[in-house]
PDB file of C-alpha atoms in Angstrom:
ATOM      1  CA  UNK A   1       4.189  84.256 247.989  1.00  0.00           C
ATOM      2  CA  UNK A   2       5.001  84.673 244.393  1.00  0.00           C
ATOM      3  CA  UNK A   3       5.703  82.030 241.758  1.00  0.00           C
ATOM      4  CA  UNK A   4       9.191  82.023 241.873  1.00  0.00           C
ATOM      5  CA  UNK A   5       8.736  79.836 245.551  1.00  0.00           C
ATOM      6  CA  UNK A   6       7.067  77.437 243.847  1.00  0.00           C
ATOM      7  CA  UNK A   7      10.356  75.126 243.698  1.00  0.00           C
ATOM      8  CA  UNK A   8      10.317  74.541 247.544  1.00  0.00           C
ATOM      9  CA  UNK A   9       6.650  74.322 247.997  1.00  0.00           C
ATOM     10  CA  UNK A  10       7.495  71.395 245.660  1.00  0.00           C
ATOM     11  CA  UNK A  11      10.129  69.920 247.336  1.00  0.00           C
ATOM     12  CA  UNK A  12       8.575  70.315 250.710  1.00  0.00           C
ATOM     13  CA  UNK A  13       5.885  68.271 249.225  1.00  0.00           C
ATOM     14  CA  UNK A  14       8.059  65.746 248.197  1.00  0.00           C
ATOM     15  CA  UNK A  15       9.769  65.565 251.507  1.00  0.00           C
ATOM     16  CA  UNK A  16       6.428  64.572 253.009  1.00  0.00           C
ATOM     17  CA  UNK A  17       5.353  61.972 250.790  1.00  0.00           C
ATOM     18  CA  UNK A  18       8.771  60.313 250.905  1.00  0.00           C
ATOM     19  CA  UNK A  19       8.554  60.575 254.537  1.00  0.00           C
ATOM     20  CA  UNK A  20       4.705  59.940 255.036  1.00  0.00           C
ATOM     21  CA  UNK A  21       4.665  63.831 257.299  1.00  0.00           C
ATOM     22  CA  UNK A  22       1.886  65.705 257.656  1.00  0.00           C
ATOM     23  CA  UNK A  23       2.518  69.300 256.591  1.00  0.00           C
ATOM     24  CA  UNK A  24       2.759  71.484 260.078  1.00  0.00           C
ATOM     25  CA  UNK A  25       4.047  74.891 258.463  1.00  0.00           C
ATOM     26  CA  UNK A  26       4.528  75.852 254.829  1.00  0.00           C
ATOM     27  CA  UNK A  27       8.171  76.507 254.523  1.00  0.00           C
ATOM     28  CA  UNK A  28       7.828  79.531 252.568  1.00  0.00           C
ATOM     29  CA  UNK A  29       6.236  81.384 255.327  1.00  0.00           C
ATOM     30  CA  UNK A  30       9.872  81.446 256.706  1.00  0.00           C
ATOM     31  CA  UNK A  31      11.829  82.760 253.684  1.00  0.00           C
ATOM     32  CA  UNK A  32      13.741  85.453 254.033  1.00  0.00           C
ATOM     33  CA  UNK A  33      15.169  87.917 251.536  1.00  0.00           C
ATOM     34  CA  UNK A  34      18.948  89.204 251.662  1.00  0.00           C
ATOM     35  CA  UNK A  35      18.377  92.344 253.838  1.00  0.00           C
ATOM     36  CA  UNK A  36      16.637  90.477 256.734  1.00  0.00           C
ATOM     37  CA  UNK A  37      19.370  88.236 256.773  1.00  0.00           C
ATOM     38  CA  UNK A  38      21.713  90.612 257.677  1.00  0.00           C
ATOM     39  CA  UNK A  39      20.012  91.401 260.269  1.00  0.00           C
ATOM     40  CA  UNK A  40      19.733  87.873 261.655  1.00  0.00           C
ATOM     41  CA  UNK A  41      22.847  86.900 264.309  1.00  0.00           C
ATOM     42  CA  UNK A  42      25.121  84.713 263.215  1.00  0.00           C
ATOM     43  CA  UNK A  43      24.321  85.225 259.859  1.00  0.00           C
ATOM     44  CA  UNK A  44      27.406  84.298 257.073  1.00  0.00           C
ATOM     45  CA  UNK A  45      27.058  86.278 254.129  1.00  0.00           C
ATOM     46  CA  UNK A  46      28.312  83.938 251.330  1.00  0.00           C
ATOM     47  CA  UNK A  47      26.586  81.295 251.799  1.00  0.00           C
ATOM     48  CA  UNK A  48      23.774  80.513 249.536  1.00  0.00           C
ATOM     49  CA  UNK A  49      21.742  78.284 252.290  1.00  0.00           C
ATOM     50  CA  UNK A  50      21.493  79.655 255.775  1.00  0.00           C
ATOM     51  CA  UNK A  51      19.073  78.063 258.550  1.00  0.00           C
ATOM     52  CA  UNK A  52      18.460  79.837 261.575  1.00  0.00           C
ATOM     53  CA  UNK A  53      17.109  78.831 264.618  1.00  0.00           C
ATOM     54  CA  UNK A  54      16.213  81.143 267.790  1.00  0.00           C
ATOM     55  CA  UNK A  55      14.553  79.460 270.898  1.00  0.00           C
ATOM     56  CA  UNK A  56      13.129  81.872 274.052  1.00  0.00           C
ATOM     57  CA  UNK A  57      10.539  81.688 276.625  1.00  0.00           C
ATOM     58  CA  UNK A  58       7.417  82.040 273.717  1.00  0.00           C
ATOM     59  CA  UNK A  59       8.865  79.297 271.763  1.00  0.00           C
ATOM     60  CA  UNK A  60      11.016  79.040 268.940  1.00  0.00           C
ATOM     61  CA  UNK A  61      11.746  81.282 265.822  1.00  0.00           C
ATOM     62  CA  UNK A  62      12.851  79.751 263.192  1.00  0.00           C
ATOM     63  CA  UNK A  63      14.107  81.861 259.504  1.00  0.00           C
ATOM     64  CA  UNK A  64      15.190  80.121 256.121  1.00  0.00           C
ATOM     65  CA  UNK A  65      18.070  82.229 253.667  1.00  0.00           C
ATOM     66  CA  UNK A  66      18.421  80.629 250.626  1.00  0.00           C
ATOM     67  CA  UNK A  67      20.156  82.807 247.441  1.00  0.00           C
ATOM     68  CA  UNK A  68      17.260  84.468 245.220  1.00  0.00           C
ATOM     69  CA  UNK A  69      19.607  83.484 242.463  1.00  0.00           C
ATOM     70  CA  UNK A  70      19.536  79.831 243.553  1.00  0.00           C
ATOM     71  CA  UNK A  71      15.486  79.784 243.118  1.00  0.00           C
ATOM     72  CA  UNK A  72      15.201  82.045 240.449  1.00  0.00           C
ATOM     73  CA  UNK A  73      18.185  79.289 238.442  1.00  0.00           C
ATOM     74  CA  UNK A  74      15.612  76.145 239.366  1.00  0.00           C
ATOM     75  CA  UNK A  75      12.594  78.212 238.033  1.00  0.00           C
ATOM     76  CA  UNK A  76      14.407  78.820 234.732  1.00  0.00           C
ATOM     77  CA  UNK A  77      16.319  75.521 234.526  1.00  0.00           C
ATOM     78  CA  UNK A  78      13.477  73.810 236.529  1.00  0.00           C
ATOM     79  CA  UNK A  79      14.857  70.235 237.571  1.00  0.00           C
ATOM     80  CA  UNK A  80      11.333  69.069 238.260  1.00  0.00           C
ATOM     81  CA  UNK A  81      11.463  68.737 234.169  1.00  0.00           C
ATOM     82  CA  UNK A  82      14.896  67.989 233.804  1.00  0.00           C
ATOM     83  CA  UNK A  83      17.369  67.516 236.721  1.00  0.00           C
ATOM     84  CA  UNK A  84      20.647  67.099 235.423  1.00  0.00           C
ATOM     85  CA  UNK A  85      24.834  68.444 236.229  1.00  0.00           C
ATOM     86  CA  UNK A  86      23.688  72.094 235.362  1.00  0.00           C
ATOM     87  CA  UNK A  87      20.740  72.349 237.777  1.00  0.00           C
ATOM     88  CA  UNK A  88      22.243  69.710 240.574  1.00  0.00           C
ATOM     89  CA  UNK A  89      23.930  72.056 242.262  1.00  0.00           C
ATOM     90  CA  UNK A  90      21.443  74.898 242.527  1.00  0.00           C
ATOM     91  CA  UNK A  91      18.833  71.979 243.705  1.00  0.00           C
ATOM     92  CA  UNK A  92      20.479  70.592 246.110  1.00  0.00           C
ATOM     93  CA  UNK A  93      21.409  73.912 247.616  1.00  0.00           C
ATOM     94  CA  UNK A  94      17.520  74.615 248.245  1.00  0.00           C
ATOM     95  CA  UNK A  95      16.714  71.196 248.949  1.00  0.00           C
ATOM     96  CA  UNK A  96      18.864  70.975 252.105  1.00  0.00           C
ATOM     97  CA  UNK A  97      17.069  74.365 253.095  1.00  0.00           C
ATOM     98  CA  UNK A  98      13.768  72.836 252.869  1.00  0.00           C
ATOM     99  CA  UNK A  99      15.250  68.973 254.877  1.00  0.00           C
ATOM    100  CA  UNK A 100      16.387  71.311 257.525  1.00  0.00           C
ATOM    101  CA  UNK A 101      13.538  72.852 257.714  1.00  0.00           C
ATOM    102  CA  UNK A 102      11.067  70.139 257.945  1.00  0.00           C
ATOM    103  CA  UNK A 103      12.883  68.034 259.978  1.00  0.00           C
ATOM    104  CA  UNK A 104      13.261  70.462 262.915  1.00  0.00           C
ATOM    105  CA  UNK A 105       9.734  71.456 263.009  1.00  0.00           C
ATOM    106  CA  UNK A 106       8.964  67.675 262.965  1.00  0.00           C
ATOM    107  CA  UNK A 107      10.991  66.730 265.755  1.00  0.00           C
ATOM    108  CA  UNK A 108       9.902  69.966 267.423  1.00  0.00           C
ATOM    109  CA  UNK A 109       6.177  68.702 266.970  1.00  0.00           C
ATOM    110  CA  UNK A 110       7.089  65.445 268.867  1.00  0.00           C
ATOM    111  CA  UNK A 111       9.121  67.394 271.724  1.00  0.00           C
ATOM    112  CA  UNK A 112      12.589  65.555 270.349  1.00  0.00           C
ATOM    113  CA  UNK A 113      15.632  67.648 270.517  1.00  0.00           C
ATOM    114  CA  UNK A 114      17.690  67.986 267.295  1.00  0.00           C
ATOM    115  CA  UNK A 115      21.799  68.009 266.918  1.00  0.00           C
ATOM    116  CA  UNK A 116      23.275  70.245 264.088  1.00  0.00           C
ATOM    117  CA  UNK A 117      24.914  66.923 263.196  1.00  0.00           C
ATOM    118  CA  UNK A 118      22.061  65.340 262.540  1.00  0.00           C
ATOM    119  CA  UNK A 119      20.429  68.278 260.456  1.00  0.00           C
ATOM    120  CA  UNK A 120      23.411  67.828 258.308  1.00  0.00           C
ATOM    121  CA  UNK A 121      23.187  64.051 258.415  1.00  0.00           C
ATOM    122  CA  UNK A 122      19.633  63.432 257.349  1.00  0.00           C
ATOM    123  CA  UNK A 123      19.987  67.131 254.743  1.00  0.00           C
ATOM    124  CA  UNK A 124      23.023  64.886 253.044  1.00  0.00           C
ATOM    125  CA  UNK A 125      20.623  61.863 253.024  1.00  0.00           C
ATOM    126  CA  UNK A 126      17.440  63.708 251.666  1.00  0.00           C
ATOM    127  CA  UNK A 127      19.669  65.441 248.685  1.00  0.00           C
ATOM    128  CA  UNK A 128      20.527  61.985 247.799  1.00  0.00           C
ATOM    129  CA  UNK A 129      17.621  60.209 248.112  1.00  0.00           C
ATOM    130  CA  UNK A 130      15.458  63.202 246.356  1.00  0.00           C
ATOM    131  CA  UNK A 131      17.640  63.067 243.347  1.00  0.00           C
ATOM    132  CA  UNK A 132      17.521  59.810 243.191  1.00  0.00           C
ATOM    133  CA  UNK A 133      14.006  59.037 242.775  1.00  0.00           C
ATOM    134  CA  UNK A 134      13.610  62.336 240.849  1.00  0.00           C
ATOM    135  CA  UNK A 135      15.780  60.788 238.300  1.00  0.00           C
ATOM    136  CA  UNK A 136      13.860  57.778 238.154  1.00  0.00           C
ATOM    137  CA  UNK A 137      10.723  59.485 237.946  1.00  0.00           C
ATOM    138  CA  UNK A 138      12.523  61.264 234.960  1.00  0.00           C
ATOM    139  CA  UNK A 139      13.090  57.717 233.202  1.00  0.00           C
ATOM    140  CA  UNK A 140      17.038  57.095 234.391  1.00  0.00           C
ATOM    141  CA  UNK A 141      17.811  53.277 235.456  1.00  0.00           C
ATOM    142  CA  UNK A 142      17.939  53.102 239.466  1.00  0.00           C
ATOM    143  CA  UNK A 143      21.902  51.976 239.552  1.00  0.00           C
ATOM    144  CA  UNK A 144      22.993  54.459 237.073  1.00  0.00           C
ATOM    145  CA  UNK A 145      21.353  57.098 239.159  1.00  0.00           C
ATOM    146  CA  UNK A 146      22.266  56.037 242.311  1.00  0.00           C
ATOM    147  CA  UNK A 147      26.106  55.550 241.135  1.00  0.00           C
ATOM    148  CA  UNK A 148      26.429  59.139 239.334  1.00  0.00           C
ATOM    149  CA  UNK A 149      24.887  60.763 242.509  1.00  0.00           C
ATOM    150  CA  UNK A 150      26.778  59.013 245.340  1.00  0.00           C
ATOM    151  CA  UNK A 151      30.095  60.158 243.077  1.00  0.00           C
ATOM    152  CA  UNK A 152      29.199  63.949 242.827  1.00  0.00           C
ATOM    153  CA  UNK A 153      27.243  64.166 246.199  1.00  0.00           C
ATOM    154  CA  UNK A 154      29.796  62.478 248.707  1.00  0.00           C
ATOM    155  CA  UNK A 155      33.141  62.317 246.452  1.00  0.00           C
ATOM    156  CA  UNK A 156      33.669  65.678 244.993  1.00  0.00           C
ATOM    157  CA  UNK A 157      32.323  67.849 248.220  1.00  0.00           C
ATOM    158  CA  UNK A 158      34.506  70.510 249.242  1.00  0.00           C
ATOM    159  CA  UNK A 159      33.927  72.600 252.405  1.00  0.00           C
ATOM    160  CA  UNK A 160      34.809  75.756 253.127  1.00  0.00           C
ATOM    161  CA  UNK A 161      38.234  76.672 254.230  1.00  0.00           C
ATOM    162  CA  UNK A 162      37.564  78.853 257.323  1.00  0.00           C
ATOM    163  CA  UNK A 163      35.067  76.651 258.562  1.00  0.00           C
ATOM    164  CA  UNK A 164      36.299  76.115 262.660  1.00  0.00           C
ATOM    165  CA  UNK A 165      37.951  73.198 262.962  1.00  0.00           C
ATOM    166  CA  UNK A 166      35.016  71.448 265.304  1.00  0.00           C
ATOM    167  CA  UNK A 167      32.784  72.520 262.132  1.00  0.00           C
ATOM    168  CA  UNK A 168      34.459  70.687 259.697  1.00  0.00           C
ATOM    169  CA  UNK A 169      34.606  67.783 261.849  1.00  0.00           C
ATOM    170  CA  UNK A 170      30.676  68.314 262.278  1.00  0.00           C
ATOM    171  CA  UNK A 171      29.812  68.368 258.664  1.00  0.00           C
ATOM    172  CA  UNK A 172      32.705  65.380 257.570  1.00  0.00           C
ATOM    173  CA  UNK A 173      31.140  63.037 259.725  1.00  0.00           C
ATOM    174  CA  UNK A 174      27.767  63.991 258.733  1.00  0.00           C
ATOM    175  CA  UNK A 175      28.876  63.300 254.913  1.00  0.00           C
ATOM    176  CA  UNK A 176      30.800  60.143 255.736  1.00  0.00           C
ATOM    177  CA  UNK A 177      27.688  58.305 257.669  1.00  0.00           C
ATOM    178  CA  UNK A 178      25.123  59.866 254.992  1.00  0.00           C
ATOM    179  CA  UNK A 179      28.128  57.975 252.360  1.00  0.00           C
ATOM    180  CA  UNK A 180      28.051  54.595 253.896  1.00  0.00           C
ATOM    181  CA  UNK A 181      24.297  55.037 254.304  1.00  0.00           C
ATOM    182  CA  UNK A 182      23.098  55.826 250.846  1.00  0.00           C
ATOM    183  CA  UNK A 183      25.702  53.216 249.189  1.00  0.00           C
ATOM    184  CA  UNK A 184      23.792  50.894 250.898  1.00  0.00           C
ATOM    185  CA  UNK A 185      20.716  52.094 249.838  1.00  0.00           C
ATOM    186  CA  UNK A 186      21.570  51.565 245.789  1.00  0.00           C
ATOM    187  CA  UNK A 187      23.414  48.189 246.587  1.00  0.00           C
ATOM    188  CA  UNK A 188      20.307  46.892 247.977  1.00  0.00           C
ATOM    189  CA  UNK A 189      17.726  48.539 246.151  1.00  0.00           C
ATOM    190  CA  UNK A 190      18.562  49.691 242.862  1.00  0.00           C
ATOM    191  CA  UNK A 191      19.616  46.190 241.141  1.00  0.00           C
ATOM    192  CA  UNK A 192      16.144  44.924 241.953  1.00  0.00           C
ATOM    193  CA  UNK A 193      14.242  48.180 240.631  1.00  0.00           C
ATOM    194  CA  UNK A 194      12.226  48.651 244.524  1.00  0.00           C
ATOM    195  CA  UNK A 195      11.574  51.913 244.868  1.00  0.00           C
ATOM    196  CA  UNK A 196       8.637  51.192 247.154  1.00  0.00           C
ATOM    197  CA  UNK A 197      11.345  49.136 249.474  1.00  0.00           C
ATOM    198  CA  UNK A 198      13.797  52.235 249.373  1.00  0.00           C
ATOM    199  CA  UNK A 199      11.062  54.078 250.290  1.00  0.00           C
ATOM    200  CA  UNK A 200      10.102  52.440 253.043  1.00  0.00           C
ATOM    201  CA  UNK A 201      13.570  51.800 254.357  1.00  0.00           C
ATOM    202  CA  UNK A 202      14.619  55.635 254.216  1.00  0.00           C
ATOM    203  CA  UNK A 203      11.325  56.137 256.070  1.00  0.00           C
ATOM    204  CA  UNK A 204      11.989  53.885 258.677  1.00  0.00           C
ATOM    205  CA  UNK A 205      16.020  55.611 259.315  1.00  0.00           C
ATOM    206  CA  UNK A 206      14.320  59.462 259.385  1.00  0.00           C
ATOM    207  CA  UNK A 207      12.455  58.285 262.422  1.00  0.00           C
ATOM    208  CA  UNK A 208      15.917  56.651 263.900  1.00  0.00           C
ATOM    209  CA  UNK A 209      17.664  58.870 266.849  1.00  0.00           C
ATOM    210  CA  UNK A 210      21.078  60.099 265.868  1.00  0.00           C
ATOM    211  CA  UNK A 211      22.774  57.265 267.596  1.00  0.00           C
ATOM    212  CA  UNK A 212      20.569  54.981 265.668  1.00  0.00           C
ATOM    213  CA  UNK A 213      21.553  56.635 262.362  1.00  0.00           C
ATOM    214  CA  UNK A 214      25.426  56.309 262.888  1.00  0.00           C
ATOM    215  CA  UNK A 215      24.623  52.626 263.440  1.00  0.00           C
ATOM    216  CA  UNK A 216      22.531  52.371 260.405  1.00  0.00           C
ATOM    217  CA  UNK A 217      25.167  53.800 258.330  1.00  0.00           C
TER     218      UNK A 217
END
């Protein structure tokens, strides 16, 4: 492991304190450069995150892409001391690696199958939630932060125009229900300063079935 991982070892560490999860497997184990990417089926080159997930008769294989540029960009404009528009991007990139990540190896620990959808859903809802409290922790006001990310995060997204129709269905409703969710979250919380209460709430909806979730939201 060299230094420049450091970023997701971080955020993987954050994850689990939001989320109160005990660490299973170090996420960095299952980085992979460019080349073994390639190599990897289904593989898209262009993206900057790719999560891949193999499942056979020993188990199940699991391999995280995310762009060297994108971690070497957080290590030199490093978010955990100032996360701000320059950086956003970049960290939300890797921090959706790491959500996917943890999340199917959690529900894989407790024998729960996982939708794509729902990776999606709960990645949208992490990249929120993370920034948020980063920014706090950074000295913004709760309902500033909450209002600047909700605009950037689920107003100005864009997807990709050769993404399969059934795709960008997959990945709209993902961002819609993650919207309605987290606009909740800093019209309850963020007037009254409870970052404890958001806390536990989000805690409470990771643990929610999918079904669940699109209620929630």
């Amino acid at each position: 492991m060299s230094s420049n991982d450091d970023i997701l070892s971080y955020l993987q560490m954050s994850f689990e304190d939001i989320y109160a999860l005990d660490r299973q497997l170090d996420v960095r184990d299952f980085l992979v450069q460019p080349e073994v990417r390639d190599s990897i089926p289904g593989h898209v080159k262009g993206l900057p995150e790719q999560f891949f997930v193999s499942e056979n008769d020993e188990g199940m294989e699991l391999a995280l892409f995310i762009e060297p540029e994108i971690i070497s960009g957080l290590e030199a404009d490093d978010p955990r001391r100032s996360l701000h528009v320059g950086n956003l991007e970049n960290f939300w990139i890797a921090a959706e690696g790491v959500s996917h990540f943890i999340f199917l190896v959690w529900r894989a620990q407790l024998g729960r199958p996982v939708t794509h959808l729902e990776l999606e859903l709960q990645a949208e809802v992490d990249k929120f939630v993370r920034g948020w409290t980063l920014l706090v922790e950074q000295g913004a006001s709760m309902d500033e932060a909450a209002s600047a990310l909700h605009r950037v995060l689920f107003k100005r997204y864009e997807l990709r125009n050769d993404l399969p129709e059934e795709q960008w269905q997959m990945y709209h409703a993902a961002s819609k229900a993650a919207e309605r969710f987290c606009y909740r979250l800093g019209q309850e919380f963020s007037r009254r300063h409870e970052l404890d209460a958001m806390r536990r709430r989000v805690r409470d909806y990771y643990r929610l079935g999918l079904s669940e979730k699109m209620r929630a939201a």
